[in-house]
Short mmCIF file of N, CA, C and O in Angstrom, two decimals:
data_model
loop_
_atom_site.label_atom_id
_atom_site.label_comp_id
_atom_site.label_asym_id
_atom_site.label_seq_id
_atom_site.Cartn_x
_atom_site.Cartn_y
_atom_site.Cartn_z
N ASN Q 23 118.04 101.28 97.13
CA ASN Q 23 117.36 100.88 97.92
C ASN Q 23 117.23 102.15 98.01
O ASN Q 23 117.50 103.31 98.23
N ILE Q 24 115.54 101.28 98.28
CA ILE Q 24 114.62 102.16 98.73
C ILE Q 24 114.96 102.99 100.79
O ILE Q 24 114.39 104.35 100.89
N ILE Q 25 115.57 102.58 101.37
CA ILE Q 25 115.94 103.68 102.14
C ILE Q 25 116.98 104.48 101.94
O ILE Q 25 116.05 105.87 102.72
N ASN Q 26 117.75 104.48 100.90
CA ASN Q 26 117.83 105.88 100.66
C ASN Q 26 117.37 106.76 99.93
O ASN Q 26 117.85 107.78 99.85
N ILE Q 27 116.08 105.99 98.26
CA ILE Q 27 115.64 106.59 97.69
C ILE Q 27 114.63 107.31 98.84
O ILE Q 27 114.63 108.53 98.71
N LEU Q 28 113.92 106.82 99.11
CA LEU Q 28 112.72 107.64 99.73
C LEU Q 28 113.07 108.28 101.56
O LEU Q 28 112.55 108.69 102.05
N ASN Q 29 114.35 108.08 101.94
CA ASN Q 29 114.35 108.04 103.38
C ASN Q 29 112.96 107.86 104.36
O ASN Q 29 112.89 109.16 105.05
N PRO Q 30 112.75 106.46 104.48
CA PRO Q 30 110.84 106.45 104.52
C PRO Q 30 111.74 106.41 107.11
O PRO Q 30 112.76 105.91 107.27
N GLN Q 31 110.14 106.48 107.64
CA GLN Q 31 110.58 106.67 109.42
C GLN Q 31 110.21 105.10 109.26
O GLN Q 31 111.29 104.32 110.11
N ARG Q 32 109.18 104.60 108.91
CA ARG Q 32 109.51 103.39 108.98
C ARG Q 32 109.43 102.20 107.18
O ARG Q 32 108.84 102.63 106.52
N VAL Q 33 110.02 101.35 107.43
CA VAL Q 33 109.62 99.50 106.02
C VAL Q 33 109.00 98.77 106.95
O VAL Q 33 109.23 97.77 108.29
N MET Q 34 107.51 98.17 106.24
CA MET Q 34 106.47 97.65 107.00
C MET Q 34 106.72 96.52 106.67
O MET Q 34 107.29 96.58 105.21
N LEU Q 35 107.12 95.12 106.60
CA LEU Q 35 107.75 93.99 105.97
C LEU Q 35 105.48 93.19 105.86
O LEU Q 35 105.98 92.22 107.57
N GLY Q 36 105.14 91.89 105.25
CA GLY Q 36 104.17 91.45 105.76
C GLY Q 36 103.90 90.64 104.77
O GLY Q 36 104.93 89.85 103.61
N GLY Q 37 102.90 90.42 104.55
CA GLY Q 37 102.12 88.63 103.72
C GLY Q 37 103.07 87.23 103.69
O GLY Q 37 104.18 87.11 105.29
N GLY Q 38 103.22 86.75 103.56
CA GLY Q 38 103.24 84.84 103.65
C GLY Q 38 104.88 84.85 103.99
O GLY Q 38 104.84 83.62 105.70
N VAL Q 39 105.74 85.26 103.66
CA VAL Q 39 106.82 85.59 103.59
C VAL Q 39 107.67 85.45 105.55
O VAL Q 39 108.27 84.37 105.86
N MET Q 40 106.68 86.96 105.78
CA MET Q 40 106.73 87.34 106.85
C MET Q 40 105.66 86.46 107.95
O MET Q 40 106.58 86.09 109.98
N GLU Q 41 105.99 85.34 107.68
CA GLU Q 41 105.25 84.58 108.71
C GLU Q 41 106.30 83.64 109.37
O GLU Q 41 105.98 83.25 110.39
N ASN Q 42 107.17 83.14 108.97
CA ASN Q 42 108.28 83.18 108.60
C ASN Q 42 109.52 84.06 108.90
O ASN Q 42 110.58 82.80 108.14
N PRO Q 43 110.21 84.20 109.26
CA PRO Q 43 111.33 85.62 109.18
C PRO Q 43 112.82 84.51 109.17
O PRO Q 43 113.64 85.01 108.63
N ARG Q 44 112.22 83.30 110.09
CA ARG Q 44 113.99 83.17 110.22
C ARG Q 44 114.33 83.40 109.82
O ARG Q 44 116.19 83.58 109.54
N HIS Q 45 114.07 82.11 108.29
CA HIS Q 45 114.88 81.94 107.31
C HIS Q 45 115.71 83.24 106.64
O HIS Q 45 117.58 82.78 106.15
N PHE Q 46 115.29 84.44 106.93
CA PHE Q 46 116.61 84.81 105.02
C PHE Q 46 116.52 87.22 106.90
O PHE Q 46 117.02 88.20 106.32
N TRP Q 47 115.85 86.25 108.11
CA TRP Q 47 115.90 87.85 108.19
C TRP Q 47 117.13 88.77 109.16
O TRP Q 47 117.55 89.43 109.08
N ASN Q 48 118.35 87.71 109.11
CA ASN Q 48 119.71 87.90 109.39
C ASN Q 48 120.31 88.23 108.86
O ASN Q 48 120.75 89.53 108.76
N PHE Q 49 120.13 88.46 107.21
CA PHE Q 49 121.02 88.19 105.35
C PHE Q 49 120.46 89.27 105.91
O PHE Q 49 121.22 90.28 105.45
N MET Q 50 119.18 89.75 105.38
CA MET Q 50 117.89 90.52 105.01
C MET Q 50 118.58 92.38 105.94
O MET Q 50 119.48 93.11 104.94
N MET Q 51 119.47 91.23 106.86
CA MET Q 51 119.09 93.34 107.70
C MET Q 51 121.10 93.22 108.60
O MET Q 51 121.55 94.31 107.71
N GLU Q 52 121.19 92.49 107.31
CA GLU Q 52 123.38 92.49 107.24
C GLU Q 52 122.71 93.58 106.31
O GLU Q 52 124.47 94.03 106.08
N ARG Q 53 121.96 92.61 105.07
CA ARG Q 53 122.69 93.94 103.44
C ARG Q 53 121.77 94.83 103.59
O ARG Q 53 122.40 95.85 103.35
N ILE Q 54 121.34 95.21 104.71
CA ILE Q 54 120.40 96.62 105.27
C ILE Q 54 121.65 97.45 105.09
O ILE Q 54 121.70 98.86 104.44
N LYS Q 55 121.82 97.08 106.61
CA LYS Q 55 123.53 97.56 107.18
C LYS Q 55 124.56 97.95 105.90
O LYS Q 55 125.37 98.97 106.03
N ARG Q 56 124.92 96.98 105.02
CA ARG Q 56 126.10 97.15 104.21
C ARG Q 56 125.41 98.41 102.98
O ARG Q 56 126.46 99.78 102.94
N GLU Q 57 124.64 98.29 103.00
CA GLU Q 57 123.31 98.67 101.98
C GLU Q 57 123.28 100.31 101.34
O GLU Q 57 123.60 101.85 100.65
N ALA Q 58 122.64 100.50 102.93
CA ALA Q 58 121.67 101.64 103.21
C ALA Q 58 122.59 102.75 103.66
O ALA Q 58 123.61 102.85 104.87
N TRP Q 59 121.98 103.98 103.11
CA TRP Q 59 123.25 105.26 104.38
C TRP Q 59 123.38 104.96 105.76
O TRP Q 59 121.87 105.15 105.86
N PRO Q 60 124.67 105.40 106.72
CA PRO Q 60 123.87 105.54 107.91
C PRO Q 60 122.59 105.99 108.63
O PRO Q 60 121.75 106.37 109.48
N SER Q 61 123.08 107.11 107.44
CA SER Q 61 121.83 108.45 108.76
C SER Q 61 121.07 107.93 108.09
O SER Q 61 119.84 108.53 108.41
N ALA Q 62 120.17 107.62 107.20
CA ALA Q 62 118.90 106.72 106.75
C ALA Q 62 118.71 106.13 107.12
O ALA Q 62 117.87 105.81 107.91
N LEU Q 63 119.75 105.35 107.79
CA LEU Q 63 119.27 103.81 108.41
C LEU Q 63 118.89 104.48 109.56
O LEU Q 63 117.75 104.17 110.33
N LYS Q 64 120.13 105.00 109.98
CA LYS Q 64 119.42 105.39 112.04
C LYS Q 64 117.82 105.85 112.39
O LYS Q 64 116.87 105.96 113.20
N LYS Q 65 117.13 106.99 110.98
CA LYS Q 65 116.19 106.66 111.23
C LYS Q 65 115.13 106.23 110.71
O LYS Q 65 113.68 106.51 110.86
N CYS Q 66 115.75 104.75 110.15
CA CYS Q 66 114.11 103.60 108.79
C CYS Q 66 113.88 102.99 110.73
O CYS Q 66 114.96 102.09 110.76
N LYS Q 67 112.71 102.73 110.73
CA LYS Q 67 111.92 101.28 111.80
C LYS Q 67 112.27 100.23 110.85
O LYS Q 67 111.35 100.95 109.84
N ILE Q 68 112.99 99.01 110.69
CA ILE Q 68 112.18 98.12 109.56
C ILE Q 68 112.00 97.01 111.16
O ILE Q 68 111.47 96.04 112.11
N MET Q 69 110.17 96.97 110.93
CA MET Q 69 109.40 96.19 111.68
C MET Q 69 108.73 94.68 110.55
O MET Q 69 108.42 95.29 109.25
N ARG Q 70 107.99 94.17 111.34
CA ARG Q 70 106.68 93.12 110.63
C ARG Q 70 105.70 92.83 110.67
O ARG Q 70 105.18 93.47 111.85
N SER Q 71 105.49 93.43 109.89
CA SER Q 71 103.58 93.52 109.65
C SER Q 71 103.52 92.70 110.89
O SER Q 71 103.26 91.59 110.69
N GLN Q 72 101.49 93.28 112.03
CA GLN Q 72 101.09 92.27 112.24
C GLN Q 72 100.02 91.60 111.72
O GLN Q 72 98.66 90.63 112.64
N LEU Q 73 99.76 92.09 110.38
CA LEU Q 73 98.74 91.04 109.57
C LEU Q 73 98.60 90.42 108.85
O LEU Q 73 97.83 89.39 108.62
N GLY Q 74 100.11 89.48 108.94
CA GLY Q 74 100.09 88.39 108.68
C GLY Q 74 99.97 87.44 107.14
O GLY Q 74 100.66 89.12 106.15
N GLY Q 75 99.48 87.18 106.81
CA GLY Q 75 99.89 86.51 105.10
C GLY Q 75 98.68 87.56 105.17
O GLY Q 75 97.99 87.51 103.26
N MET Q 76 97.92 88.44 105.79
CA MET Q 76 95.83 88.44 105.01
C MET Q 76 96.36 90.03 104.80
O MET Q 76 95.88 90.90 104.22
N VAL Q 77 98.26 90.45 104.72
CA VAL Q 77 98.42 92.12 103.57
C VAL Q 77 98.10 91.93 102.76
O VAL Q 77 97.59 93.28 102.34
N GLY Q 78 98.21 91.17 101.22
CA GLY Q 78 97.88 90.93 100.24
C GLY Q 78 96.18 91.11 100.20
O GLY Q 78 95.99 92.05 99.07
N ASP Q 79 95.78 90.81 101.09
CA ASP Q 79 94.23 90.47 100.70
C ASP Q 79 93.84 91.80 101.42
O ASP Q 79 93.17 92.66 100.11
N LEU Q 80 94.40 92.37 101.98
CA LEU Q 80 93.23 93.30 102.83
C LEU Q 80 93.78 94.72 101.77
O LEU Q 80 93.15 96.05 101.56
N GLY Q 81 95.26 94.94 101.02
CA GLY Q 81 95.97 95.30 100.63
C GLY Q 81 95.25 96.35 98.75
O GLY Q 81 94.89 96.70 98.23
N ALA Q 82 94.24 95.07 98.35
CA ALA Q 82 93.46 94.22 97.45
C ALA Q 82 92.22 94.75 97.30
O ALA Q 82 91.89 95.66 97.03
N PHE Q 83 92.06 94.38 98.48
CA PHE Q 83 91.09 94.98 99.36
C PHE Q 83 89.80 96.35 99.02
O PHE Q 83 89.18 97.33 99.02
N ALA Q 84 91.30 97.47 99.96
CA ALA Q 84 91.44 98.60 99.96
C ALA Q 84 91.46 99.29 98.48
O ALA Q 84 91.34 100.56 98.64
N VAL Q 85 92.31 98.64 97.45
CA VAL Q 85 91.88 99.07 96.37
C VAL Q 85 91.18 99.40 95.89
O VAL Q 85 90.53 100.18 94.52
N VAL Q 86 90.55 98.01 95.85
CA VAL Q 86 88.72 98.31 94.87
C VAL Q 86 87.66 99.15 95.72
O VAL Q 86 87.57 99.83 94.99
N LEU Q 87 87.82 99.17 96.88
CA LEU Q 87 87.09 100.30 98.37
C LEU Q 87 87.50 102.05 97.34
O LEU Q 87 86.82 102.97 97.56
N GLU Q 88 88.94 102.03 97.35
CA GLU Q 88 89.44 103.38 96.76
C GLU Q 88 88.58 103.91 95.48
O GLU Q 88 88.43 105.28 94.57
N SER Q 89 88.97 102.66 94.20
CA SER Q 89 87.93 102.70 92.33
C SER Q 89 87.27 102.87 92.88
O SER Q 89 86.42 103.58 92.39
N TYR Q 90 86.30 101.77 93.52
CA TYR Q 90 84.80 101.89 94.07
C TYR Q 90 84.32 103.84 94.89
O TYR Q 90 83.55 104.23 94.30
N ARG Q 91 85.30 103.84 94.98
CA ARG Q 91 85.53 105.84 95.83
C ARG Q 91 85.32 107.19 94.34
O ARG Q 91 84.40 107.47 94.52
N LYS Q 92 86.28 106.96 94.08
CA LYS Q 92 86.73 107.66 92.68
C LYS Q 92 85.76 107.05 91.77
O LYS Q 92 85.26 108.76 91.08
N ASN Q 93 85.14 106.06 91.75
CA ASN Q 93 84.55 105.88 90.31
C ASN Q 93 82.45 106.14 90.89
O ASN Q 93 81.71 107.23 90.33
N ILE Q 94 82.11 105.77 91.58
CA ILE Q 94 81.14 106.57 92.25
C ILE Q 94 80.93 107.62 92.91
O ILE Q 94 79.92 108.47 92.46
N SER Q 95 82.04 108.69 93.26
CA SER Q 95 81.75 110.17 93.10
C SER Q 95 81.44 111.37 91.65
O SER Q 95 81.37 111.97 91.79
N ARG Q 96 82.13 110.42 91.15
CA ARG Q 96 81.21 110.67 89.56
C ARG Q 96 80.45 109.79 89.05
O ARG Q 96 79.95 110.61 87.75
N SER Q 97 79.46 109.68 89.40
CA SER Q 97 78.65 109.59 88.72
C SER Q 97 77.51 110.15 88.64
O SER Q 97 77.45 110.77 89.99
N PRO Q 98 77.21 110.16 87.31
CA PRO Q 98 76.00 111.01 87.48
C PRO Q 98 74.40 111.32 88.11
O PRO Q 98 73.62 111.97 87.74
N HIS Q 99 73.97 109.73 88.61
CA HIS Q 99 73.48 109.85 89.64
C HIS Q 99 73.38 110.02 90.63
O HIS Q 99 72.64 109.75 91.63
N ILE Q 100 74.36 109.83 91.24
CA ILE Q 100 74.31 109.99 93.10
C ILE Q 100 74.42 112.07 92.96
O ILE Q 100 75.30 112.54 92.65
N LYS Q 101 73.80 112.39 93.61
CA LYS Q 101 74.02 114.25 93.91
C LYS Q 101 74.01 114.60 95.40
O LYS Q 101 72.80 113.66 96.23
N ARG Q 102 74.57 115.67 96.01
CA ARG Q 102 75.30 115.56 97.09
C ARG Q 102 74.69 114.94 97.97
O ARG Q 102 73.88 114.15 99.46
N GLY Q 103 74.80 113.28 98.58
CA GLY Q 103 75.16 112.16 99.24
C GLY Q 103 73.18 111.56 98.90
O GLY Q 103 73.11 110.39 98.99
N THR Q 104 72.64 111.90 97.80
CA THR Q 104 71.19 111.55 97.65
C THR Q 104 71.30 110.79 96.11
O THR Q 104 71.94 111.20 94.88
N ILE Q 105 70.69 108.68 96.06
CA ILE Q 105 71.15 108.84 94.85
C ILE Q 105 69.71 109.11 93.52
O ILE Q 105 68.56 108.99 93.81
N THR Q 106 70.20 109.62 92.10
CA THR Q 106 68.70 109.59 91.56
C THR Q 106 68.05 108.82 91.02
O THR Q 106 68.70 107.07 91.16
N ASN Q 107 67.15 109.09 90.30
CA ASN Q 107 66.34 107.65 89.33
C ASN Q 107 67.35 107.66 88.11
O ASN Q 107 68.48 107.56 87.69
N LEU Q 108 68.32 105.78 88.89
CA LEU Q 108 68.78 105.40 87.56
C LEU Q 108 68.51 104.72 86.27
O LEU Q 108 69.70 104.46 85.78
N ASP Q 109 67.02 104.65 86.38
CA ASP Q 109 66.09 104.48 84.05
C ASP Q 109 66.91 105.48 83.88
O ASP Q 109 66.91 106.19 83.54
#
């Protein structure tokens, strides 16, 4: 159980499945209450993301941007914020 292992303050749930959570929300919450340690659950809010179905797209975009940022900082053509001759 992620709540027991990581002891987070919040668990954010998103994606397309969260656009209509009424089919599983009550079952999920009952299961969490049964499996999570009371002290860990007391500190943890389980929330629905407001990004809806876009959360996966935005997460993928964030991974691409982070990869670009890391790769651009290693480029020999960039010195102190200036691009040098690429020829």
